[in-house]
Short mmCIF file of C-alpha atoms and ligand atoms in Angstrom, two decimals:
data_model
loop_
_atom_site.label_atom_id
_atom_site.label_comp_id
_atom_site.label_asym_id
_atom_site.label_seq_id
_atom_site.Cartn_x
_atom_site.Cartn_y
_atom_site.Cartn_z
CA MET A 17 -153.10 6.27 -96.10
CA ARG A 18 -149.56 6.20 -94.73
CA VAL A 19 -149.25 7.85 -91.31
CA LYS A 20 -145.90 9.24 -90.25
CA LEU A 21 -145.11 10.41 -86.73
CA GLU A 22 -141.94 12.46 -86.43
CA ASN A 23 -140.39 13.16 -83.01
CA LEU A 24 -143.86 13.50 -81.52
CA THR A 25 -143.73 14.82 -77.95
CA ARG A 26 -146.43 15.89 -75.56
CA ILE A 27 -145.63 17.47 -72.23
CA PHE A 28 -148.31 18.29 -69.66
CA PRO A 29 -147.29 21.03 -67.22
CA ASN A 30 -147.40 19.98 -63.59
CA ARG A 31 -150.13 21.69 -61.63
CA ASN A 32 -148.38 21.25 -58.27
CA LYS A 33 -145.72 23.76 -57.27
CA GLY A 34 -142.21 22.42 -57.70
CA GLY A 35 -143.37 19.16 -59.31
CA ASP A 36 -142.02 17.90 -62.63
CA ASP A 37 -143.88 18.24 -65.91
CA VAL A 38 -145.35 15.01 -67.26
CA VAL A 39 -143.76 13.88 -70.50
CA ALA A 40 -146.73 11.80 -71.67
CA VAL A 41 -145.17 11.01 -75.06
CA ASN A 42 -141.46 11.39 -75.64
CA ASN A 43 -139.98 11.70 -79.12
CA PHE A 44 -142.23 9.16 -80.84
CA THR A 45 -141.09 8.48 -84.39
CA TYR A 46 -142.86 5.82 -86.40
CA GLU A 47 -144.31 5.16 -89.82
CA ILE A 48 -147.55 3.21 -90.25
CA PRO A 49 -147.71 1.78 -93.77
CA ASP A 50 -150.85 2.32 -95.84
CA GLY A 51 -153.66 -0.10 -94.97
CA LYS A 52 -152.01 -1.67 -91.92
CA LEU A 53 -153.30 -2.14 -88.40
CA VAL A 54 -150.92 -1.03 -85.69
CA GLY A 55 -151.43 -1.82 -82.00
CA LEU A 56 -150.20 0.76 -79.47
CA LEU A 57 -149.49 -1.26 -76.38
CA GLY A 58 -148.31 -0.61 -72.85
CA PRO A 59 -149.35 -0.35 -69.22
CA SER A 60 -151.67 2.34 -67.91
CA GLY A 61 -150.19 5.83 -68.20
CA CYS A 62 -147.56 4.94 -70.84
CA GLY A 63 -148.90 7.51 -73.32
CA LYS A 64 -151.02 5.39 -75.67
CA SER A 65 -154.15 7.52 -75.56
CA THR A 66 -152.20 10.77 -75.75
CA SER A 67 -150.47 9.46 -78.90
CA LEU A 68 -153.82 8.53 -80.41
CA TYR A 69 -155.36 11.92 -79.56
CA MET A 70 -152.44 13.68 -81.21
CA ILE A 71 -152.98 11.63 -84.38
CA CYS A 72 -156.66 12.58 -84.44
CA GLY A 73 -156.05 16.21 -83.49
CA LEU A 74 -157.79 16.33 -80.11
CA GLN A 75 -154.41 16.98 -78.45
CA LYS A 76 -151.73 19.27 -79.84
CA PRO A 77 -148.17 17.97 -79.76
CA THR A 78 -145.71 20.07 -77.76
CA SER A 79 -143.28 19.35 -80.59
CA GLY A 80 -142.97 17.03 -83.56
CA LYS A 81 -144.94 16.45 -86.75
CA ILE A 82 -147.72 14.22 -88.03
CA TYR A 83 -148.13 13.41 -91.72
CA PHE A 84 -151.00 11.66 -93.50
CA GLY A 85 -149.37 10.62 -96.75
CA ASP A 86 -147.28 13.67 -97.71
CA GLU A 87 -149.67 16.11 -96.04
CA ASP A 88 -148.53 17.73 -92.79
CA VAL A 89 -151.66 17.54 -90.59
CA THR A 90 -149.98 18.64 -87.34
CA ASP A 91 -151.96 21.89 -87.16
CA LEU A 92 -155.10 20.65 -88.91
CA ALA A 93 -158.34 20.62 -86.85
CA PRO A 94 -159.68 17.11 -86.06
CA GLU A 95 -162.74 17.52 -88.31
CA HIS A 96 -160.51 18.20 -91.30
CA ARG A 97 -158.16 15.27 -90.80
CA GLY A 98 -160.49 12.57 -92.08
CA VAL A 99 -160.18 10.36 -89.02
CA GLY A 100 -162.75 8.04 -87.47
CA LEU A 101 -162.48 7.63 -83.71
CA VAL A 102 -163.97 4.86 -81.55
CA PHE A 103 -163.79 5.04 -77.76
CA GLN A 104 -164.06 2.41 -75.07
CA ASN A 105 -167.44 3.74 -73.90
CA TYR A 106 -169.17 3.80 -77.32
CA ALA A 107 -170.39 7.42 -76.76
CA LEU A 108 -173.61 6.92 -78.74
CA TYR A 109 -176.44 9.45 -78.57
CA PRO A 110 -179.01 7.68 -76.36
CA HIS A 111 -182.08 9.50 -77.73
CA MET A 112 -181.26 8.64 -81.34
CA THR A 113 -181.86 5.35 -83.15
CA VAL A 114 -178.94 3.35 -84.51
CA LYS A 115 -179.67 4.76 -87.96
CA GLN A 116 -179.70 8.35 -86.69
CA ASN A 117 -176.47 7.75 -84.77
CA ILE A 118 -174.74 6.49 -87.90
CA LEU A 119 -176.18 9.26 -90.08
CA PHE A 120 -175.20 12.00 -87.65
CA PRO A 121 -171.61 12.60 -88.86
CA LEU A 122 -172.85 12.78 -92.47
CA GLN A 123 -175.61 15.28 -91.65
CA ASN A 124 -172.98 17.58 -90.21
CA LEU A 125 -170.92 17.74 -93.38
CA LYS A 126 -170.72 21.25 -94.76
CA GLY A 127 -170.07 22.94 -98.10
CA GLU A 128 -168.87 20.77 -100.95
CA ASP A 129 -168.72 17.70 -98.67
CA LYS A 130 -172.50 17.84 -98.13
CA LEU A 131 -174.36 14.73 -99.34
CA ASP A 132 -177.96 14.27 -100.49
CA LYS A 133 -180.33 12.26 -98.34
CA ASP A 134 -180.32 9.11 -100.49
CA THR A 135 -176.52 8.93 -100.60
CA MET A 136 -176.36 9.38 -96.82
CA LEU A 137 -178.83 6.53 -96.28
CA GLU A 138 -177.03 4.33 -98.76
CA ARG A 139 -173.73 4.92 -96.95
CA ALA A 140 -175.28 4.32 -93.53
CA TYR A 141 -176.70 0.96 -94.62
CA GLU A 142 -173.47 0.00 -96.32
CA VAL A 143 -171.41 0.38 -93.13
CA ALA A 144 -174.22 -1.12 -91.02
CA ARG A 145 -174.08 -4.23 -93.21
CA LEU A 146 -170.30 -4.30 -92.89
CA VAL A 147 -170.49 -4.45 -89.10
CA GLN A 148 -173.66 -6.59 -89.20
CA ILE A 149 -176.12 -4.30 -87.49
CA ASP A 150 -178.35 -3.49 -90.48
CA GLU A 151 -181.21 -5.38 -88.79
CA LEU A 152 -181.03 -3.10 -85.75
CA MET A 153 -181.26 0.31 -87.42
CA ASP A 154 -184.48 1.39 -85.70
CA ARG A 155 -183.44 0.50 -82.15
CA LYS A 156 -182.11 2.91 -79.56
CA PRO A 157 -178.65 2.22 -78.01
CA ALA A 158 -180.23 1.13 -74.69
CA GLU A 159 -181.94 -1.70 -76.58
CA LEU A 160 -178.61 -3.15 -77.75
CA SER A 161 -175.98 -5.38 -76.16
CA GLY A 162 -172.53 -3.94 -75.43
CA GLY A 163 -171.07 -5.67 -78.48
CA GLN A 164 -173.81 -4.30 -80.71
CA GLN A 165 -173.33 -0.79 -79.32
CA GLN A 166 -169.64 -0.97 -80.07
CA ARG A 167 -170.42 -2.03 -83.64
CA VAL A 168 -172.68 1.02 -84.02
CA ALA A 169 -169.79 3.17 -82.79
CA ILE A 170 -167.50 1.55 -85.37
CA ALA A 171 -170.11 2.06 -88.12
CA ARG A 172 -170.43 5.71 -87.13
CA ALA A 173 -166.66 6.12 -87.35
CA LEU A 174 -166.53 4.42 -90.75
CA VAL A 175 -169.45 6.19 -92.41
CA LYS A 176 -167.43 9.29 -93.31
CA MET A 177 -164.93 6.97 -95.04
CA PRO A 178 -162.05 8.11 -92.85
CA ARG A 179 -158.48 8.12 -94.06
CA VAL A 180 -157.39 6.73 -90.71
CA LEU A 181 -159.37 4.75 -88.12
CA LEU A 182 -158.42 5.22 -84.47
CA LEU A 183 -159.64 2.79 -81.81
CA ASP A 184 -159.08 3.57 -78.13
CA GLU A 185 -159.51 0.40 -76.02
CA PRO A 186 -162.62 -0.47 -78.06
CA LEU A 187 -163.13 -3.88 -76.45
CA SER A 188 -162.63 -3.06 -72.77
CA ASN A 189 -166.32 -2.96 -71.91
CA LEU A 190 -167.11 -6.34 -73.47
CA ASP A 191 -167.08 -9.72 -71.76
CA ALA A 192 -164.35 -12.22 -72.59
CA ARG A 193 -166.17 -14.14 -75.31
CA LEU A 194 -167.47 -11.01 -77.02
CA ARG A 195 -164.03 -9.42 -76.89
CA LEU A 196 -162.61 -12.34 -78.80
CA GLN A 197 -165.37 -12.27 -81.40
CA THR A 198 -165.33 -8.48 -81.80
CA ARG A 199 -161.57 -8.30 -82.18
CA GLU A 200 -161.75 -10.81 -85.02
CA GLU A 201 -164.50 -8.74 -86.61
CA ILE A 202 -162.48 -5.55 -86.28
CA LYS A 203 -159.59 -7.26 -88.04
CA LYS A 204 -161.90 -8.43 -90.84
CA ILE A 205 -163.49 -4.99 -91.26
CA GLN A 206 -160.06 -3.38 -91.29
CA GLN A 207 -158.81 -5.79 -93.93
CA SER A 208 -161.89 -5.45 -96.13
CA THR A 209 -161.87 -1.63 -96.00
CA GLY A 210 -158.07 -1.31 -96.13
CA ILE A 211 -158.22 1.69 -93.79
CA THR A 212 -154.99 2.40 -91.92
CA THR A 213 -155.88 1.73 -88.30
CA VAL A 214 -154.34 2.47 -84.92
CA PHE A 215 -155.60 0.32 -82.08
CA VAL A 216 -154.82 1.27 -78.48
CA THR A 217 -154.90 -1.41 -75.79
CA HIS A 218 -153.17 -2.41 -72.57
CA ASP A 219 -153.98 -6.05 -73.36
CA GLN A 220 -150.96 -7.62 -74.99
CA GLU A 221 -152.83 -10.68 -76.21
CA GLU A 222 -155.40 -8.49 -77.93
CA ALA A 223 -152.74 -6.36 -79.59
CA MET A 224 -150.69 -9.36 -80.69
CA SER A 225 -153.66 -11.19 -82.15
CA ILE A 226 -154.93 -8.47 -84.48
CA SER A 227 -152.03 -6.14 -85.24
CA ASP A 228 -149.77 -6.19 -88.28
CA SER A 229 -147.24 -4.37 -86.10
CA ILE A 230 -147.12 -3.44 -82.46
CA VAL A 231 -145.55 -0.48 -80.70
CA VAL A 232 -144.69 -1.22 -77.05
CA MET A 233 -144.50 1.92 -74.88
CA LYS A 234 -143.34 2.62 -71.33
CA LEU A 235 -143.53 6.01 -69.58
CA GLY A 236 -144.03 7.84 -72.88
CA VAL A 237 -141.08 6.19 -74.58
CA VAL A 238 -141.35 3.65 -77.39
CA GLN A 239 -139.48 0.54 -76.32
CA GLN A 240 -139.82 -1.65 -79.39
CA THR A 241 -141.76 -1.85 -82.64
CA GLY A 242 -142.25 -4.74 -85.04
CA ALA A 243 -144.41 -7.67 -86.09
CA PRO A 244 -145.97 -9.19 -82.93
CA GLN A 245 -144.17 -12.53 -83.26
CA ASP A 246 -140.80 -10.88 -83.91
CA VAL A 247 -141.12 -8.71 -80.81
CA TYR A 248 -142.19 -11.73 -78.74
CA ASP A 249 -139.28 -13.81 -80.06
CA ASN A 250 -136.71 -11.04 -79.77
CA PRO A 251 -137.55 -8.67 -76.92
CA ILE A 252 -135.12 -5.78 -76.76
CA ASN A 253 -135.26 -5.45 -72.97
CA LEU A 254 -136.69 -7.01 -69.82
CA PHE A 255 -139.74 -4.73 -69.83
CA VAL A 256 -140.84 -5.90 -73.29
CA ALA A 257 -140.08 -9.54 -72.46
CA LYS A 258 -142.25 -9.29 -69.35
CA PHE A 259 -145.03 -7.35 -71.01
CA LEU A 260 -145.63 -9.86 -73.83
CA GLY A 261 -146.84 -13.40 -73.20
CA THR A 262 -149.33 -15.25 -71.01
CA PRO A 263 -148.44 -16.85 -68.71
CA PRO A 264 -145.65 -14.29 -68.37
CA ILE A 265 -141.98 -15.02 -68.86
CA ASN A 266 -140.22 -16.53 -65.81
CA VAL A 267 -137.34 -14.35 -64.61
CA PHE A 268 -134.36 -15.72 -62.67
CA ASP A 269 -131.22 -14.24 -61.16
CA GLY A 270 -128.37 -15.81 -63.05
CA GLU A 271 -124.65 -15.51 -63.66
CA VAL A 272 -122.47 -15.89 -66.72
CA LYS A 273 -119.19 -17.58 -65.78
CA ASP A 274 -116.52 -18.97 -68.10
CA GLY A 275 -118.77 -19.14 -71.18
CA ALA A 276 -121.82 -20.63 -69.50
CA LEU A 277 -124.98 -19.40 -67.83
CA TYR A 278 -125.70 -20.56 -64.30
CA ILE A 279 -129.02 -20.40 -62.48
CA GLY A 280 -128.04 -21.18 -58.89
CA GLU A 281 -125.66 -24.15 -59.19
CA ASP A 282 -127.20 -25.33 -62.43
CA LYS A 283 -125.35 -24.77 -65.69
CA VAL A 284 -128.19 -24.25 -68.15
CA LEU A 285 -126.77 -22.73 -71.35
CA ALA A 286 -123.51 -22.19 -73.22
CA THR A 287 -122.95 -18.45 -73.62
CA PRO A 288 -120.08 -17.87 -76.05
CA ASN A 289 -118.96 -14.24 -76.39
CA VAL A 290 -120.74 -13.05 -73.25
CA LYS A 291 -118.42 -11.65 -70.60
CA ASP A 292 -118.68 -12.82 -67.01
CA GLN A 293 -121.42 -10.93 -65.14
CA LYS A 294 -124.59 -11.28 -63.08
CA VAL A 295 -127.69 -11.23 -65.28
CA TYR A 296 -131.45 -11.53 -65.33
CA VAL A 297 -132.53 -14.68 -67.15
CA GLY A 298 -135.96 -14.78 -68.80
CA ILE A 299 -137.39 -18.14 -69.84
CA ARG A 300 -140.69 -18.32 -71.70
CA PRO A 301 -143.19 -20.88 -70.25
CA GLU A 302 -142.97 -22.94 -73.45
CA GLY A 303 -139.16 -23.04 -73.22
CA PHE A 304 -138.93 -25.78 -70.57
CA ILE A 305 -138.48 -29.43 -71.60
CA PRO A 306 -138.94 -31.85 -68.67
CA ALA A 307 -136.06 -34.33 -68.71
CA GLU A 308 -134.79 -36.75 -66.10
CA LYS A 309 -131.24 -35.43 -66.40
CA GLY A 310 -132.32 -31.89 -67.27
CA ALA A 311 -130.01 -28.96 -66.54
CA LEU A 312 -132.29 -26.84 -64.34
CA HIS A 313 -133.41 -28.43 -61.07
CA CYS A 314 -136.66 -27.26 -59.50
CA SER A 315 -139.03 -28.38 -56.74
CA LEU A 316 -142.29 -29.64 -58.15
CA GLN A 317 -145.35 -27.96 -56.68
CA ASN A 318 -148.23 -28.91 -58.86
CA VAL A 319 -149.27 -30.15 -62.29
CA GLU A 320 -152.31 -28.40 -63.74
CA VAL A 321 -154.10 -30.02 -66.66
CA MET A 322 -155.50 -27.46 -69.07
CA GLY A 323 -156.82 -29.73 -71.81
CA ARG A 324 -154.44 -29.30 -74.73
CA ASP A 325 -151.52 -28.37 -72.47
CA VAL A 326 -150.21 -29.11 -69.02
CA SER A 327 -148.84 -26.42 -66.74
CA ILE A 328 -146.02 -27.57 -64.48
CA VAL A 329 -145.76 -25.35 -61.43
CA SER A 330 -142.41 -25.51 -59.68
CA THR A 331 -140.08 -23.33 -57.62
CA ASN A 332 -136.43 -22.42 -57.68
CA LYS A 333 -134.46 -20.29 -55.23
CA ALA A 334 -133.03 -18.18 -58.05
CA LEU A 335 -136.46 -16.93 -59.15
CA SER A 336 -135.96 -13.17 -59.31
CA SER A 337 -137.91 -10.39 -57.66
CA GLN A 338 -138.30 -9.24 -61.28
CA SER A 339 -140.45 -12.27 -62.00
CA ALA A 340 -144.18 -11.65 -62.31
CA ASN A 341 -144.73 -15.08 -60.71
CA LYS A 342 -143.65 -16.41 -57.34
CA VAL A 343 -143.47 -19.81 -59.00
CA ILE A 344 -142.21 -21.10 -62.34
CA ARG A 345 -144.96 -21.83 -64.80
CA SER A 346 -143.92 -24.04 -67.68
CA ILE A 347 -146.30 -25.17 -70.39
CA VAL A 348 -145.80 -28.57 -72.01
CA ASP A 349 -147.91 -30.82 -74.25
CA ALA A 350 -150.60 -32.80 -72.44
CA ASP A 351 -148.97 -36.10 -73.47
CA THR A 352 -145.61 -35.27 -71.85
CA LYS A 353 -144.80 -37.86 -69.16
CA ILE A 354 -144.51 -36.24 -65.71
CA ASP A 355 -144.34 -37.98 -62.36
CA ARG A 356 -146.86 -35.94 -60.40
CA ASN A 357 -145.75 -37.40 -57.08
CA ALA A 358 -142.10 -36.51 -57.53
CA LYS A 359 -140.60 -33.84 -55.26
CA GLU A 360 -138.29 -32.56 -57.94
CA VAL A 361 -138.49 -31.84 -61.61
CA ALA A 362 -135.62 -31.08 -64.00
CA PHE A 363 -135.77 -29.22 -67.29
CA ASN A 364 -133.63 -28.64 -70.33
CA ILE A 365 -134.18 -25.20 -71.81
CA LYS A 366 -134.90 -24.43 -75.46
CA PRO A 367 -132.12 -22.00 -76.46
CA ASN A 368 -134.47 -19.75 -78.47
CA LYS A 369 -136.77 -19.31 -75.46
CA ILE A 370 -134.17 -18.09 -72.99
CA PHE A 371 -133.03 -14.46 -72.85
CA LEU A 372 -130.31 -12.73 -70.89
CA PHE A 373 -130.63 -9.14 -69.64
CA ASN A 374 -128.13 -6.70 -68.20
CA LYS A 375 -128.72 -6.35 -64.47
CA LYS A 376 -128.38 -2.55 -64.49
CA THR A 377 -129.84 -1.42 -67.82
CA GLU A 378 -132.19 -4.40 -68.26
CA GLU A 379 -131.21 -4.38 -71.95
CA ARG A 380 -130.97 -7.72 -73.73
CA ILE A 381 -127.56 -9.39 -73.94
CA ILE A 382 -127.22 -11.27 -77.20
CA VAL A 383 -125.59 -14.68 -76.84
CA GLY A 384 -123.10 -15.47 -79.63
CA LYS A 385 -123.11 -18.62 -81.71
P1 ATP B 2 -154.47 4.34 -69.88
O1 ATP B 2 -154.26 2.96 -70.41
O2 ATP B 2 -154.60 4.35 -68.38
O3 ATP B 2 -155.53 5.11 -70.59
P2 ATP B 2 -152.41 5.65 -71.43
O4 ATP B 2 -151.26 4.79 -71.78
O5 ATP B 2 -153.43 5.87 -72.48
O6 ATP B 2 -153.09 5.14 -70.10
P3 ATP B 2 -152.22 8.51 -71.31
O7 ATP B 2 -153.66 8.73 -71.00
O8 ATP B 2 -151.75 8.85 -72.66
O9 ATP B 2 -151.79 7.02 -70.95
O10 ATP B 2 -151.37 9.34 -70.22
C1 ATP B 2 -149.95 9.42 -70.26
C2 ATP B 2 -149.45 10.25 -69.09
O11 ATP B 2 -149.87 11.58 -69.26
C3 ATP B 2 -149.99 9.82 -67.74
O12 ATP B 2 -148.97 9.97 -66.80
C4 ATP B 2 -151.12 10.79 -67.47
O13 ATP B 2 -151.30 11.00 -66.09
C5 ATP B 2 -150.62 12.05 -68.15
N1 ATP B 2 -151.73 12.89 -68.65
C6 ATP B 2 -152.64 12.55 -69.58
N2 ATP B 2 -153.48 13.57 -69.84
C7 ATP B 2 -153.09 14.59 -69.02
C8 ATP B 2 -153.56 15.94 -68.79
N3 ATP B 2 -154.57 16.43 -69.48
N4 ATP B 2 -152.90 16.67 -67.88
C9 ATP B 2 -151.84 16.19 -67.19
N5 ATP B 2 -151.35 14.96 -67.36
C10 ATP B 2 -151.96 14.17 -68.26
#
């Protein structure tokens, strides 16, 4: 099912006298192709959940339209939209068994949607097998691990064969290992069922790893949409560049002068077709190549061995207040030769890993060829 959002806006009136209304979602236009998984991504309060609740019908948009296929569902009640919703806190009925929890949405079907008992059971077991909890059908939620409870919640959302599956931070309550495993399972389930899915998370790594496309939001406004790798490789502004990637991008104060980019005194990149100006310079951790006569000179602080990679921690006076780090973190292969006792380290910079941003607007400045 294709989902189309058209100029979707949600404004919450301010309850304090004289305060401004909260524009939780501002003019969100986007089309989710049939059968794809889209990650809504952004920091707390950026409007992810509000967007999701408008798609499922729990929140009414102040303006704008929502289409499932060609059908305008903007004013349709949630129960008639054919959506399955999974929350962070599972929300299972504690007094019911797993089986009863999964059957519950089917037992509530009315009129011509009503199913006979055998069909309901068949469906319940089918989705339970899909999420691998068919052995646990007679347990109560309290007798399950967090990961198992979340699978029951997913099974319960899938049992009505929704047209659209909506997941609101579904992995937040799981520990690191289980998060990893469950996100892979969600991706598999989504691919095998082909249900168009919207996945809300503030965790960029999670969104990037399972989404066909991501939507990065800030203060209710969509900043950038696209395939995760494309957005990572071509951030449209400093916010997106900083939000994607671990360790985060290193941000420096820099200056374009006479066709070249300077960080402090160091001339690090040719910048044809960019006019002279002060800029923010973002360099991804994997963009640094240690080299004896490298262009960027830094003070070496530490070398951290991380198995496959080595993290070189260094400092530079031009590191910007915009940087998420107080130090420069560069990631290089473990077999790269580094003198750990040296006071200084120099790097050449991979041109496709360095980005320039306008100091005022923080928009990306594209460097010509
Ligand atoms: P989080 O990751 O913390 O859940 P989010 O990105 O999902 O955040 P939303 O819950 O969509 O963000 O909230 C977006 C903005 O709308 C926030 O500023 C929030 O305070 C505001 N907001 C949400 N619901 C209401 C409400 N019912 N009344 C007033 N303001 C609201």
